Amino acid sequence: MTTPSSTHHLSDGTDAPLVGFGTYPLRGEEGIAAMVSALEGGYRWLDTAVNYENEVEVGEALRRSGVPREEVRVATKIPGRFHAHDLALQSLRDSAQRLGLEQIDVALIHWPNPSRGLYPQAWAALVEAQREGLVRTIGVSNFTEEHLARVVDETGVTPALNQLELHPRFPQERMRAVHERLGILTQAWSPLGKREAPFEEEAVARAAATHDVTPGQVVLRWHVQIGSMPLPKSATPSRQRENLDVTGFELTDDEVAAVSALGRQDGRLFGGDPDTHEEM
Ligand SMILES: NC(=O)c1ccc[n+]([C@@H]2O[C@H](COP(=O)([O-])OP(=O)(O)OC[C@H]3O[C@@H](n4cnc5c(N)ncnc54)[C@H](OP(=O)(O)O)[C@@H]3O)[C@@H](O)[C@H]2O)c1
């Protein structure tokens, strides 16, 4: 049985908590309130992106929460329209300004958009930004094994993390093995599965009853035990607390396997295959 440590250690020497907080589509005063509540409830990793149009709110929530700056890691993402080298650097500077931060804790390439072929330029810009101190941790999102190989080949620098669609209906077994081999942390977007959340599935419902927790907690605990860092989003304070409270019980190997068995080849939520789906 896996006994996960309470923290992920990234290849660049920084740490990440077991569970982070997804901020899309939290915006405006309501969004700030939800993020402040998440920070007060104990979240220490906020996931945003230029395209979520809420970096100002994330920065504001950070300041209003009163949580010491050094305790929280804010991750943002460069959108497809800024992949060209100089535009990528500009995107990072603009993000830092909107967030109100001197240094961006974590910056990722949001989608590889392979048909445009500019993601290696965006990666080179991230490597430069890290050397200059504008960004602390650099990584990618929605990269396949091929995209990872290309950026590593061209720069000699391996992304510290890759954020992927990952939930019980799409467990990403192959990419998790690739990450393990390359020393890359796997982060999970839509970790609960959104409208396809498997809360009624026997594997999840039974484990929830056995451990006296909610189905959501079973799914998030499953992430922790397979080495994935989930980024659940919730605007509801009680759910936020529930989603963070996943260290007081442990699933058996059989329970983990039963949840993984819900996986399907076509289990993606909206067909977001990074070889073909592109976002600008
Ligand atoms: N890199 C990428 O390309 C990418 C793509 C998509 C998302 N993301 C990131 O991943 C984060 C999370 O993804 P997501 O929002 O798509 O999916 P998710 O976190 O799996 O699901 C969020 C939905 O689940 C509900 N929920 C949360 N906790 C729950 C619980 N304990 N029980 C029942 N329902 C619960 C939320 O409702 P309430 O808010 O009403 O509680 C919300 O409707 C995003 O916020 C974003 O930061 C990244």
Coordinates of C-alpha atoms and ligand atoms in Angstrom, one line a residue:
M1 CA 0.0 0.0 0.0
T2 CA 1.3 3.5 -0.8
T3 CA 1.8 5.8 2.1
P4 CA 2.1 9.2 0.4
S5 CA 4.1 11.9 2.1
S6 CA 2.3 15.1 2.9
T7 CA 4.1 17.1 0.3
H8 CA 5.3 16.6 -3.3
H9 CA 9.0 17.4 -3.9
L10 CA 9.5 18.9 -7.3
S11 CA 12.7 18.4 -9.4
D12 CA 13.6 22.0 -9.0
G13 CA 13.9 21.8 -5.2
T14 CA 10.5 23.4 -4.5
D15 CA 7.5 21.7 -2.8
A16 CA 3.8 21.4 -3.6
P17 CA 0.9 20.4 -1.3
L18 CA -1.0 17.1 -1.9
V19 CA -4.1 19.0 -3.1
G20 CA -4.3 22.4 -4.8
F21 CA -7.2 24.8 -5.6
G22 CA -8.6 25.3 -9.1
T23 CA -9.8 28.9 -9.7
Y24 CA -11.7 28.6 -13.0
P25 CA -14.3 30.2 -13.4
L26 CA -14.1 32.2 -10.2
R27 CA -14.2 35.9 -10.9
G28 CA -15.3 39.2 -9.4
E29 CA -16.1 39.8 -5.8
E30 CA -17.8 36.4 -5.5
G31 CA -14.7 34.8 -6.9
I32 CA -12.4 36.6 -4.5
A33 CA -14.6 35.6 -1.6
A34 CA -14.4 31.9 -2.7
M35 CA -10.6 32.1 -3.0
V36 CA -10.2 33.8 0.3
S37 CA -12.3 31.1 1.9
A38 CA -10.1 28.5 0.2
L39 CA -6.9 30.1 1.6
E40 CA -8.4 30.4 5.0
G41 CA -9.4 26.8 4.9
G42 CA -5.8 25.7 4.2
Y43 CA -5.2 25.6 0.5
R44 CA -1.7 26.7 -0.3
W45 CA -1.6 26.3 -4.2
L46 CA -3.9 28.4 -6.4
D47 CA -4.2 27.4 -10.1
T48 CA -5.0 30.2 -12.5
A49 CA -4.3 31.1 -16.1
V50 CA -4.3 34.2 -18.3
N51 CA -7.3 32.8 -20.1
Y52 CA -9.3 32.4 -16.8
E53 CA -9.3 36.2 -16.7
N54 CA -9.1 36.2 -12.9
E55 CA -5.4 36.8 -12.1
V56 CA -6.3 40.2 -10.6
E57 CA -8.8 38.4 -8.3
V58 CA -6.3 35.7 -7.4
G59 CA -3.8 38.4 -6.3
E60 CA -6.4 40.3 -4.4
A61 CA -7.6 37.1 -2.6
L62 CA -4.0 36.3 -1.6
R63 CA -3.6 39.8 0.0
R64 CA -7.0 39.8 1.6
S65 CA -6.6 36.3 3.1
G66 CA -3.7 37.5 5.3
V67 CA -1.9 34.2 4.7
P68 CA 1.8 34.8 4.5
R69 CA 3.0 35.3 0.9
E70 CA 5.7 32.7 1.2
E71 CA 3.2 30.0 2.2
V72 CA 1.2 30.1 -1.0
R73 CA 2.2 29.1 -4.5
V74 CA 0.3 30.7 -7.4
A75 CA 0.5 28.9 -10.7
T76 CA -0.5 30.7 -14.0
K77 CA -0.4 29.7 -17.6
I78 CA 0.7 31.2 -20.9
P79 CA -2.0 31.0 -23.5
G80 CA -1.6 29.8 -27.1
R81 CA -1.6 33.2 -28.7
F82 CA 1.5 34.1 -26.7
H83 CA 3.7 31.2 -27.6
A84 CA 6.3 33.1 -29.7
H85 CA 9.4 33.8 -27.5
D86 CA 9.0 37.5 -26.9
L87 CA 5.3 37.3 -26.5
A88 CA 5.7 34.5 -24.0
L89 CA 8.0 36.7 -21.9
Q90 CA 5.5 39.6 -22.2
S91 CA 2.7 37.3 -21.1
L92 CA 4.7 36.4 -17.9
R93 CA 5.4 40.0 -17.1
D94 CA 1.8 40.9 -17.6
S95 CA 0.7 38.0 -15.4
A96 CA 3.0 39.1 -12.6
Q97 CA 1.6 42.6 -12.8
R98 CA -2.0 41.4 -12.7
L99 CA -1.3 39.1 -9.8
G100 CA 0.6 41.9 -8.1
L101 CA 3.6 39.6 -7.5
E102 CA 7.3 40.3 -8.0
Q103 CA 7.9 36.7 -8.9
I104 CA 5.5 34.1 -10.3
D105 CA 5.7 31.0 -8.3
V106 CA 4.8 28.6 -11.1
A107 CA 4.2 29.2 -14.8
L108 CA 3.0 26.6 -17.3
I109 CA 2.4 26.5 -21.1
H110 CA -1.4 26.1 -21.1
W111 CA -1.8 23.9 -24.3
P112 CA 0.9 22.8 -26.7
N113 CA -1.1 23.7 -29.9
P114 CA 1.2 21.4 -32.0
S115 CA -0.2 22.5 -35.4
R116 CA 1.3 25.9 -34.8
G117 CA 4.6 24.5 -33.6
L118 CA 5.5 27.4 -31.4
Y119 CA 5.4 25.7 -28.0
P120 CA 9.3 25.1 -28.0
Q121 CA 9.7 28.9 -28.2
A122 CA 7.4 29.3 -25.2
W123 CA 9.4 26.7 -23.3
A124 CA 12.7 28.5 -24.1
A125 CA 11.1 31.7 -22.8
L126 CA 10.1 30.0 -19.6
V127 CA 13.6 28.6 -19.1
E128 CA 15.0 32.2 -19.6
A129 CA 12.4 33.7 -17.2
Q130 CA 13.4 31.1 -14.6
R131 CA 17.1 32.0 -15.0
E132 CA 16.2 35.7 -14.6
G133 CA 14.1 35.1 -11.5
L134 CA 10.8 36.2 -13.0
V135 CA 9.4 32.7 -12.4
R136 CA 10.4 30.1 -9.8
T137 CA 9.0 26.8 -11.1
I138 CA 8.4 26.1 -14.8
G139 CA 6.2 23.4 -16.2
V140 CA 3.6 22.6 -18.9
S141 CA 0.0 21.5 -19.3
N142 CA -1.6 19.1 -21.6
F143 CA 1.7 17.9 -23.0
T144 CA 2.1 14.4 -24.5
E145 CA 5.2 12.3 -24.3
E146 CA 6.3 13.7 -27.7
H147 CA 5.8 17.3 -26.7
L148 CA 7.8 16.7 -23.5
A149 CA 10.6 15.0 -25.5
R150 CA 10.9 17.9 -27.9
V151 CA 11.2 20.7 -25.2
V152 CA 13.7 18.6 -23.2
D153 CA 15.8 17.9 -26.3
E154 CA 15.8 21.5 -27.4
T155 CA 16.7 23.1 -24.0
G156 CA 18.0 20.3 -21.8
V157 CA 15.5 21.4 -19.2
T158 CA 12.7 19.1 -18.1
P159 CA 9.4 20.6 -16.9
A160 CA 8.9 20.3 -13.2
L161 CA 5.2 19.4 -13.7
N162 CA 2.7 18.6 -16.4
Q163 CA -1.0 19.4 -15.7
L164 CA -3.4 17.0 -17.4
E165 CA -7.0 16.0 -17.6
L166 CA -7.1 13.2 -15.1
H167 CA -10.0 11.7 -13.2
P168 CA -11.3 8.2 -12.6
R169 CA -12.8 8.0 -16.1
F170 CA -9.5 9.0 -17.6
P171 CA -6.7 7.9 -15.3
Q172 CA -3.8 8.7 -17.7
E173 CA -1.8 5.6 -16.7
R174 CA 0.6 6.0 -19.6
M175 CA 1.4 9.6 -19.0
R176 CA 1.8 9.0 -15.3
A177 CA 4.5 6.4 -16.2
V178 CA 6.2 8.9 -18.5
H179 CA 6.2 11.5 -15.7
E180 CA 7.6 9.0 -13.2
R181 CA 10.5 8.2 -15.6
L182 CA 11.3 11.9 -16.2
G183 CA 10.8 13.1 -12.6
I184 CA 7.8 15.2 -13.5
L185 CA 5.0 15.9 -11.1
T186 CA 1.5 14.9 -12.4
Q187 CA -1.1 17.5 -11.7
A188 CA -4.8 16.8 -12.4
W189 CA -7.4 19.2 -13.9
S190 CA -11.1 18.4 -13.6
P191 CA -10.0 15.9 -10.9
L192 CA -13.5 15.1 -9.8
G193 CA -14.7 14.6 -13.3
K194 CA -17.2 17.5 -13.3
R195 CA -20.6 16.4 -14.8
E196 CA -19.1 12.9 -15.3
A197 CA -18.1 12.7 -11.6
P198 CA -18.3 9.0 -10.8
F199 CA -19.9 9.6 -7.4
E200 CA -22.6 7.0 -8.0
E201 CA -20.3 4.3 -9.2
E202 CA -20.0 1.3 -6.9
A203 CA -16.3 1.5 -6.6
V204 CA -16.5 5.0 -5.3
A205 CA -19.8 4.8 -3.3
R206 CA -18.6 1.6 -1.5
A207 CA -15.3 3.0 -0.5
A208 CA -17.0 6.2 0.7
A209 CA -19.3 4.1 3.0
T210 CA -16.4 2.0 4.2
H211 CA -14.3 4.9 5.2
D212 CA -17.2 7.2 6.3
V213 CA -16.2 9.9 3.9
T214 CA -17.9 11.5 0.8
P215 CA -17.5 10.2 -2.8
G216 CA -15.6 13.4 -3.6
Q217 CA -13.1 12.6 -0.9
V218 CA -12.6 9.0 -2.2
V219 CA -11.8 10.4 -5.7
L220 CA -9.4 12.9 -4.3
R221 CA -7.8 10.4 -2.1
W222 CA -7.4 8.1 -5.1
H223 CA -5.5 10.9 -6.8
V224 CA -3.2 11.2 -3.8
Q225 CA -2.5 7.5 -3.7
I226 CA -1.7 7.2 -7.5
G227 CA 0.7 10.2 -7.1
S228 CA -1.5 12.8 -8.8
M229 CA -1.9 16.3 -7.4
P230 CA -5.6 17.2 -7.9
L231 CA -6.8 20.8 -8.3
P232 CA -10.4 20.6 -7.3
K233 CA -12.4 23.8 -7.8
S234 CA -15.3 24.6 -5.5
A235 CA -17.1 27.9 -4.8
T236 CA -18.7 26.2 -1.7
P237 CA -16.7 26.6 1.5
S238 CA -18.0 23.3 3.0
R239 CA -16.9 21.4 -0.2
Q240 CA -13.6 23.3 -0.2
R241 CA -12.9 21.9 3.3
E242 CA -14.1 18.5 2.4
N243 CA -11.8 18.4 -0.7
L244 CA -8.8 19.2 1.4
D245 CA -9.5 16.7 4.1
V246 CA -8.2 13.6 2.4
T247 CA -5.3 12.5 4.7
G248 CA -7.3 10.9 7.5
F249 CA -8.0 7.7 5.7
E250 CA -6.3 5.4 3.3
L251 CA -7.8 3.4 0.4
T252 CA -6.7 -0.2 0.1
D253 CA -4.9 -1.3 -3.1
D254 CA -8.1 -3.1 -4.2
E255 CA -10.1 0.1 -3.7
V256 CA -7.6 2.1 -5.7
A257 CA -7.6 -0.5 -8.4
A258 CA -11.4 -0.5 -8.5
V259 CA -11.5 3.3 -9.0
S260 CA -8.8 3.1 -11.7
A261 CA -10.9 0.4 -13.4
L262 CA -13.5 3.1 -14.2
G263 CA -11.1 4.5 -16.8
R264 CA -12.1 4.4 -20.5
Q265 CA -10.2 5.0 -23.7
D266 CA -12.7 7.7 -24.6
G267 CA -13.1 9.0 -21.0
R268 CA -12.0 12.6 -21.7
L269 CA -14.7 15.1 -20.7
F270 CA -14.9 17.1 -23.9
G271 CA -12.4 15.6 -26.3
G272 CA -9.5 17.6 -25.2
D273 CA -6.8 15.5 -26.9
P274 CA -3.7 17.7 -26.9
D275 CA -2.7 16.4 -30.3
T276 CA -5.8 17.9 -31.9
H277 CA -7.5 20.2 -29.4
E278 CA -5.9 23.7 -29.4
E279 CA -6.6 26.7 -27.3
M280 CA -5.5 30.3 -28.0
Ligands
LIG1 N1 -4.8 23.0 -17.7 C1 -6.0 23.0 -18.3 O1 -6.1 22.9 -19.5 C2 -7.2 23.0 -17.4 C3 -8.5 22.7 -17.9 C4 -9.6 22.7 -17.1 C5 -9.4 23.0 -15.7 N2 -8.2 23.3 -15.2 C6 -8.0 23.7 -13.8 O2 -8.5 22.6 -13.0 C7 -9.4 23.1 -12.0 C8 -10.5 22.1 -11.7 O3 -11.1 21.6 -12.8 P1 -12.7 21.7 -13.0 O4 -13.3 22.9 -12.3 O5 -12.9 21.6 -14.5 O6 -13.2 20.4 -12.4 P2 -13.5 19.8 -10.9 O7 -12.7 20.5 -9.9 O8 -13.3 18.3 -11.0 O9 -15.0 20.0 -10.7 C9 -15.6 21.3 -10.3 C10 -17.1 21.1 -10.1 O10 -17.3 20.1 -9.1 C11 -18.1 20.7 -8.0 N3 -17.5 20.1 -6.7 C12 -16.4 20.5 -6.1 N4 -16.2 19.8 -5.0 C13 -17.2 18.9 -4.9 C14 -17.5 17.9 -4.0 N5 -16.8 17.6 -2.9 N6 -18.7 17.2 -4.2 C15 -19.5 17.5 -5.3 N7 -19.2 18.4 -6.2 C16 -18.1 19.1 -6.0 C17 -17.9 22.2 -8.1 O11 -19.1 22.8 -7.7 P3 -19.1 24.1 -6.7 O12 -18.1 25.1 -7.1 O13 -20.5 24.6 -6.9 O14 -18.9 23.6 -5.3 C18 -17.8 22.3 -9.6 O15 -19.0 22.3 -10.3 C19 -10.0 24.4 -12.7 O16 -10.5 25.3 -11.8 C20 -8.7 24.9 -13.3 O17 -7.9 25.6 -12.4 C21 -7.1 23.3 -16.0

